[in-house]
Short mmCIF file of C-alpha atoms in Angstrom, two decimals:
data_model
loop_
_atom_site.label_atom_id
_atom_site.label_comp_id
_atom_site.label_asym_id
_atom_site.label_seq_id
_atom_site.Cartn_x
_atom_site.Cartn_y
_atom_site.Cartn_z
CA MET J 1 6.96 16.02 -0.85
CA ILE J 2 8.37 16.51 -4.22
CA LEU J 3 5.15 17.91 -5.69
CA GLU J 4 4.38 20.14 -2.37
CA TYR J 5 7.81 21.79 -3.24
CA LEU J 6 6.88 22.58 -6.58
CA GLN J 7 3.87 24.76 -5.49
CA PRO J 8 4.70 28.39 -5.60
CA ASP J 9 3.99 28.14 -1.81
CA PRO J 10 5.02 25.23 -0.51
CA SER J 11 4.17 23.78 3.14
CA LEU J 12 6.53 22.00 5.21
CA LEU J 13 3.33 20.63 7.24
CA ASP J 14 1.59 19.54 3.60
CA GLY J 15 5.05 17.97 2.68
CA ALA J 16 5.52 15.96 6.27
CA THR J 17 2.20 14.27 5.20
CA VAL J 18 2.87 12.97 1.66
CA LEU J 19 6.02 11.41 3.93
CA LEU J 20 4.18 10.43 6.15
CA ARG J 21 0.95 8.94 3.77
CA ALA J 22 4.02 6.62 2.28
CA ALA J 23 5.10 5.16 5.35
CA GLN J 24 1.73 4.20 6.17
CA TYR J 25 1.13 2.38 3.25
CA ALA J 26 4.20 0.55 3.69
CA THR J 27 3.30 -0.26 6.81
CA SER J 28 -0.19 -1.30 6.97
CA LEU J 29 -0.51 -3.13 3.57
CA GLY J 30 2.93 -4.68 4.30
CA ALA J 31 0.80 -5.73 7.12
CA ALA J 32 -2.40 -6.51 5.45
CA GLY J 33 0.17 -8.81 2.22
CA ILE J 34 2.28 -10.48 5.39
CA GLY J 35 -1.24 -11.27 6.94
CA LEU J 36 -2.98 -12.67 3.38
CA PHE J 37 0.31 -14.48 2.88
CA LEU J 38 -0.35 -16.23 6.31
CA ALA J 39 -3.34 -17.16 5.38
CA ALA J 40 -2.32 -18.50 2.29
CA PHE J 41 0.60 -20.06 2.59
CA GLY J 42 1.31 -20.83 6.16
CA HIS J 43 1.06 -24.33 6.22
CA ARG J 44 3.01 -24.75 4.27
CA LEU J 45 5.77 -22.68 6.77
CA ASP J 46 8.20 -24.87 9.04
CA ALA J 47 8.61 -23.50 12.91
CA ALA J 48 10.66 -20.95 11.96
CA GLY J 49 9.58 -19.37 8.76
CA MET J 50 6.41 -18.77 10.72
CA ALA J 51 8.01 -17.56 13.84
CA HIS J 52 10.10 -14.93 11.05
CA LEU J 53 6.64 -14.54 10.03
CA ARG J 54 4.72 -13.25 12.85
CA ARG J 55 7.90 -11.38 13.92
CA TRP J 56 7.42 -9.39 10.79
CA LEU J 57 3.60 -9.57 10.75
CA LEU J 58 3.00 -8.23 14.37
CA GLY J 59 6.15 -5.29 13.40
CA ALA J 60 4.16 -4.19 10.82
CA ALA J 61 0.46 -4.14 12.61
CA LEU J 62 1.84 -2.09 15.25
CA ALA J 63 4.08 0.28 12.97
CA GLY J 64 1.18 0.50 11.10
CA ILE J 65 -0.98 1.38 14.05
CA ALA J 66 1.84 4.23 15.39
CA VAL J 67 2.01 6.20 11.88
CA SER J 68 -1.74 5.81 11.48
CA LEU J 69 -2.00 8.32 15.01
CA ALA J 70 1.31 10.49 13.63
CA GLY J 71 -0.81 11.07 10.40
CA LEU J 72 -4.07 12.03 12.32
CA LEU J 73 -1.59 13.99 14.81
CA LEU J 74 -0.10 16.01 11.66
CA ARG J 75 -3.24 16.36 10.49
CA ALA J 76 -5.12 18.20 13.26
CA GLN J 77 -2.45 20.73 13.14
CA ILE J 78 -2.50 21.50 9.80
CA LEU J 79 -6.33 21.54 10.30
CA SER J 80 -6.01 24.18 13.22
CA GLY J 81 -3.48 26.18 11.18
CA GLY J 82 -0.31 24.55 12.68
CA GLU J 83 -1.75 26.92 15.85
CA ALA J 84 -2.28 24.08 18.19
CA TRP J 85 -2.07 20.01 18.40
CA PHE J 86 -5.18 19.29 20.58
CA ASP J 87 -7.57 21.33 19.59
CA GLY J 88 -11.08 19.58 21.09
CA ALA J 89 -13.01 21.56 18.21
CA VAL J 90 -10.56 20.22 15.31
CA TRP J 91 -10.42 16.46 16.95
CA ARG J 92 -14.58 16.31 17.07
CA ALA J 93 -14.79 17.37 13.12
CA MET J 94 -12.09 15.23 12.25
CA MET J 95 -13.38 11.99 14.41
CA VAL J 96 -17.01 12.21 13.23
CA SER J 97 -15.65 12.48 9.46
CA ARG J 98 -14.46 10.50 6.91
CA ILE J 99 -10.61 11.08 8.18
CA GLY J 100 -11.94 9.02 11.65
CA ASP J 101 -13.70 6.78 9.62
CA ALA J 102 -10.55 5.20 7.77
CA PHE J 103 -8.48 5.48 11.34
CA TRP J 104 -11.13 3.35 13.19
CA LEU J 105 -11.41 1.20 10.18
CA ARG J 106 -7.81 1.07 9.78
CA CYS J 107 -6.46 0.48 13.21
CA ALA J 108 -9.46 -2.14 13.21
CA GLY J 109 -7.79 -4.34 11.67
CA LEU J 110 -4.54 -3.37 12.58
CA ALA J 111 -4.98 -4.78 15.14
CA LEU J 112 -6.60 -8.14 13.71
CA LEU J 113 -3.51 -8.49 11.67
CA ALA J 114 -1.35 -8.36 15.35
CA LEU J 115 -3.80 -11.23 16.56
CA ALA J 116 -2.96 -12.58 13.58
CA ALA J 117 0.25 -13.14 14.50
CA MET J 118 -0.67 -15.10 17.92
CA PRO J 119 0.06 -18.70 17.42
CA TRP J 120 -4.20 -18.99 17.37
CA PRO J 121 -5.73 -21.29 14.48
CA VAL J 122 -7.94 -18.82 14.15
CA ALA J 123 -5.15 -17.01 13.06
CA PRO J 124 -5.78 -16.73 9.18
CA ALA J 125 -9.25 -15.85 9.37
CA LEU J 126 -7.79 -13.49 12.12
CA ALA J 127 -5.55 -12.65 8.92
CA ALA J 128 -7.48 -12.30 6.45
CA MET J 129 -10.30 -9.99 7.98
CA GLY J 130 -7.61 -7.76 9.37
CA ALA J 131 -6.53 -7.00 5.66
CA LEU J 132 -9.83 -6.61 4.45
CA MET J 133 -10.99 -3.92 6.53
CA ALA J 134 -6.74 -2.39 5.95
CA ALA J 135 -6.99 -2.16 2.71
CA ALA J 136 -11.27 -1.05 2.80
CA SER J 137 -9.79 1.82 4.99
CA TYR J 138 -7.89 4.10 2.49
CA ALA J 139 -11.57 3.76 0.26
CA ALA J 140 -13.46 5.57 2.94
CA MET J 141 -11.29 9.26 2.43
CA GLY J 142 -9.85 10.01 -0.47
CA HIS J 143 -10.69 10.24 -4.15
CA SER J 144 -13.06 7.28 -4.32
CA THR J 145 -15.55 9.26 -2.00
CA LEU J 146 -15.67 12.63 -3.93
CA PHE J 147 -15.97 11.15 -7.63
CA ARG J 148 -18.03 9.52 -9.38
CA PRO J 149 -19.99 6.82 -9.35
CA ARG J 150 -18.49 6.21 -5.81
CA GLN J 151 -19.36 2.63 -5.14
CA GLU J 152 -17.02 1.29 -8.28
CA LEU J 153 -14.21 3.72 -7.60
CA SER J 154 -14.17 1.66 -3.69
CA ALA J 155 -14.17 -1.36 -4.71
CA LEU J 156 -11.34 -0.48 -7.30
CA VAL J 157 -9.60 0.85 -4.38
CA THR J 158 -10.04 -1.62 -1.91
CA LEU J 159 -9.21 -4.69 -4.69
CA HIS J 160 -6.19 -3.44 -5.71
CA LEU J 161 -4.62 -2.33 -2.39
CA LEU J 162 -5.35 -6.23 -1.51
CA ALA J 163 -3.62 -7.15 -4.22
CA VAL J 164 -0.50 -3.97 -3.61
CA GLY J 165 -0.58 -5.68 -0.15
CA PHE J 166 -0.66 -8.68 -1.22
CA TRP J 167 2.80 -8.53 -3.32
CA ILE J 168 4.63 -5.93 -1.51
CA GLY J 169 3.73 -7.14 2.45
CA SER J 170 5.72 -10.85 0.99
CA LEU J 171 8.33 -9.46 -0.35
CA PRO J 172 11.02 -9.91 3.60
CA LEU J 173 9.05 -13.59 4.23
CA LEU J 174 10.30 -14.24 0.16
CA ILE J 175 13.48 -12.96 1.17
CA ARG J 176 14.20 -15.63 4.21
CA ALA J 177 12.93 -18.53 1.21
CA ALA J 178 15.40 -17.57 -1.11
CA ARG J 179 18.09 -17.13 0.97
CA ALA J 180 16.66 -21.21 3.25
CA GLY J 181 16.67 -22.79 -0.38
CA GLU J 182 12.43 -23.27 -0.48
CA GLY J 183 12.21 -22.96 -4.41
CA ALA J 184 8.68 -25.09 -4.14
CA LEU J 185 7.08 -21.75 -1.73
CA ILE J 186 8.37 -19.58 -4.35
CA ALA J 187 6.62 -20.80 -6.87
CA ALA J 188 3.86 -21.54 -5.34
CA TRP J 189 3.91 -17.96 -4.33
CA SER J 190 3.92 -17.10 -7.64
CA ARG J 191 1.58 -18.74 -9.59
CA ALA J 192 -0.28 -16.74 -7.05
CA ALA J 193 1.36 -13.52 -6.94
CA LEU J 194 0.30 -13.97 -11.34
CA ALA J 195 -3.33 -13.73 -10.47
CA MET J 196 -2.34 -10.82 -7.88
CA VAL J 197 -0.30 -8.46 -11.18
CA ALA J 198 -3.72 -9.08 -12.95
CA VAL J 199 -5.91 -7.49 -10.28
CA VAL J 200 -3.23 -4.94 -10.05
CA VAL J 201 -3.02 -3.33 -13.47
CA LEU J 202 -6.90 -3.90 -13.91
CA ALA J 203 -8.54 -2.41 -10.44
CA GLY J 204 -5.19 -0.31 -10.53
CA GLY J 205 -6.35 1.06 -14.66
CA MET J 206 -10.11 0.89 -14.48
CA ALA J 207 -9.85 3.44 -11.25
CA ALA J 208 -7.73 5.49 -13.42
CA VAL J 209 -10.01 5.69 -16.07
CA LEU J 210 -13.01 7.08 -14.10
CA LEU J 211 -11.05 9.05 -12.21
CA VAL J 212 -9.76 10.19 -15.43
CA PRO J 213 -12.14 10.20 -18.11
CA ARG J 214 -10.25 13.30 -20.30
CA TRP J 215 -6.97 11.90 -20.92
CA ASP J 216 -6.68 15.13 -23.22
CA LEU J 217 -6.42 16.60 -19.63
CA LEU J 218 -3.86 14.05 -17.97
CA PHE J 219 -0.91 16.54 -17.89
CA ALA J 220 -3.14 19.37 -16.79
CA ALA J 221 -2.35 18.16 -12.97
CA TRP J 222 0.22 17.22 -11.10
CA TYR J 223 -1.47 13.74 -10.57
CA GLY J 224 -0.93 13.07 -13.71
CA TRP J 225 3.19 13.15 -13.69
CA ALA J 226 2.91 11.25 -10.21
CA MET J 227 0.75 8.77 -12.16
CA ILE J 228 3.21 7.75 -14.40
CA VAL J 229 6.14 7.81 -12.61
CA LYS J 230 4.27 5.25 -10.36
CA LEU J 231 3.52 3.74 -13.84
CA ALA J 232 7.02 3.09 -14.39
CA LEU J 233 8.40 1.82 -10.46
CA VAL J 234 5.67 -0.44 -11.38
CA LEU J 235 6.45 -1.93 -14.67
CA GLY J 236 10.00 -1.90 -13.09
CA LEU J 237 8.41 -4.17 -9.99
CA ILE J 238 6.60 -6.42 -13.15
CA ALA J 239 10.07 -6.62 -15.20
CA LEU J 240 11.70 -8.32 -11.29
CA ALA J 241 9.30 -10.29 -10.32
CA ALA J 242 8.57 -11.86 -14.41
CA ARG J 243 12.91 -13.03 -14.00
CA HIS J 244 12.15 -14.27 -10.87
CA LYS J 245 9.31 -16.94 -11.95
CA LEU J 246 11.08 -17.27 -15.76
CA ARG J 247 15.19 -17.98 -14.54
CA LEU J 248 15.99 -17.41 -10.53
CA THR J 249 13.34 -19.38 -9.30
CA PRO J 250 13.12 -22.73 -12.07
CA ALA J 251 16.70 -22.63 -11.05
CA LEU J 252 16.57 -22.34 -7.68
CA GLU J 253 14.09 -25.17 -7.98
CA ALA J 254 17.11 -26.80 -9.70
CA GLY J 255 20.02 -27.10 -6.44
CA ASP J 256 22.09 -24.42 -8.53
CA GLU J 257 23.68 -23.21 -5.75
CA ALA J 258 24.53 -19.19 -6.28
CA VAL J 259 20.54 -18.16 -6.71
CA PRO J 260 19.57 -18.21 -3.22
CA GLY J 261 22.14 -15.04 -2.65
CA LYS J 262 21.19 -13.65 -5.85
CA LEU J 263 17.67 -14.26 -6.42
CA ALA J 264 17.83 -12.38 -1.99
CA ARG J 265 19.78 -9.76 -3.21
CA SER J 266 16.58 -9.05 -6.43
CA ILE J 267 14.18 -9.48 -4.04
CA ARG J 268 15.76 -6.89 -2.33
CA MET J 269 16.02 -4.35 -4.46
CA GLU J 270 12.51 -5.42 -5.40
CA ALA J 271 11.88 -4.13 -1.95
CA VAL J 272 13.05 -1.26 -2.63
CA LEU J 273 11.00 -0.31 -5.56
CA ALA J 274 8.10 -1.06 -3.60
CA LEU J 275 9.32 1.67 -0.58
CA LEU J 276 8.98 4.56 -4.21
CA VAL J 277 6.02 3.37 -5.57
CA PHE J 278 4.30 3.95 -2.28
CA TRP J 279 6.21 7.05 -2.52
CA ALA J 280 4.75 7.74 -6.04
CA ALA J 281 1.31 7.07 -4.53
CA ALA J 282 1.22 8.94 -1.42
CA GLU J 283 2.52 12.14 -4.03
CA MET J 284 -0.82 10.78 -6.58
CA VAL J 285 -3.46 11.05 -3.29
CA SER J 286 -1.77 14.48 -2.52
CA VAL J 287 -3.34 16.35 -4.90
CA HIS J 288 -6.51 15.90 -7.17
CA PRO J 289 -7.51 15.35 -10.53
CA ILE J 290 -8.64 17.74 -13.26
CA ASP J 291 -12.22 18.35 -12.19
CA ALA J 292 -14.11 16.86 -15.37
CA GLY J 293 -17.67 17.23 -14.15
CA HIS J 294 -17.74 13.96 -11.79
CA ARG J 295 -17.20 15.15 -8.83
CA ILE J 296 -19.60 14.20 -5.82
CA ALA J 297 -20.74 17.57 -4.64
CA PRO J 298 -20.29 18.89 -1.33
#
């Protein structure tokens, strides 16, 4: 949205699209992350913890579907030139394009995640499949479909977003675990999170190299500035996560009574940074990297 209003002729609709896209990331990838938490750590939760997880999972999945539909309506308004919300020709063209493919794949994944919120034995499998579909939907459109090598970019985007979703979607569950003094659960999550952080950095970095092969042109487009902001925010997240793992979690496991509240507050701060990361990512995908000859011809 900020990048849009730095343009010579800013568009209110295009700016609103950036904010809606950030909300879509937060809800759909958040739901995917909660689903992955269920699949990996659901067996460690007591009845109260599982009820808390199911409420968050159902709420995030339904919110993701609602925000995705709102995004589709806004896109239809933009494509119709701001003249109609329900132009039949626009909707037909949109739903047979990559936009429609991504929408249906995302909504199907979120529907599976909503079903995984039910107390069924197959819930972890539904959650894992739904998380994969929700993350893969973002590789069905956008930069990964416009630049070569397409298959590699799509795979990297999907892996990157699965890891991001697991990290960010776990935060509301970790806040409750911190308050309850569940140090063993947080320690187990931290061990898994190390691998997820590695995937976030490696997959995101490799995708960035493929999208911006000439780093001397990085700041020739707004894409580069948005990327730098996103990287700075991610470094802040990593710094907080390192503090949690190295200082607060061991103290929590040792029974320090002052730590639960301190850790919960720090995780809330991490969640705020995560929302800003989603905003920066939404800004990034609203503009294209400088074309260095590797764009797929239309």
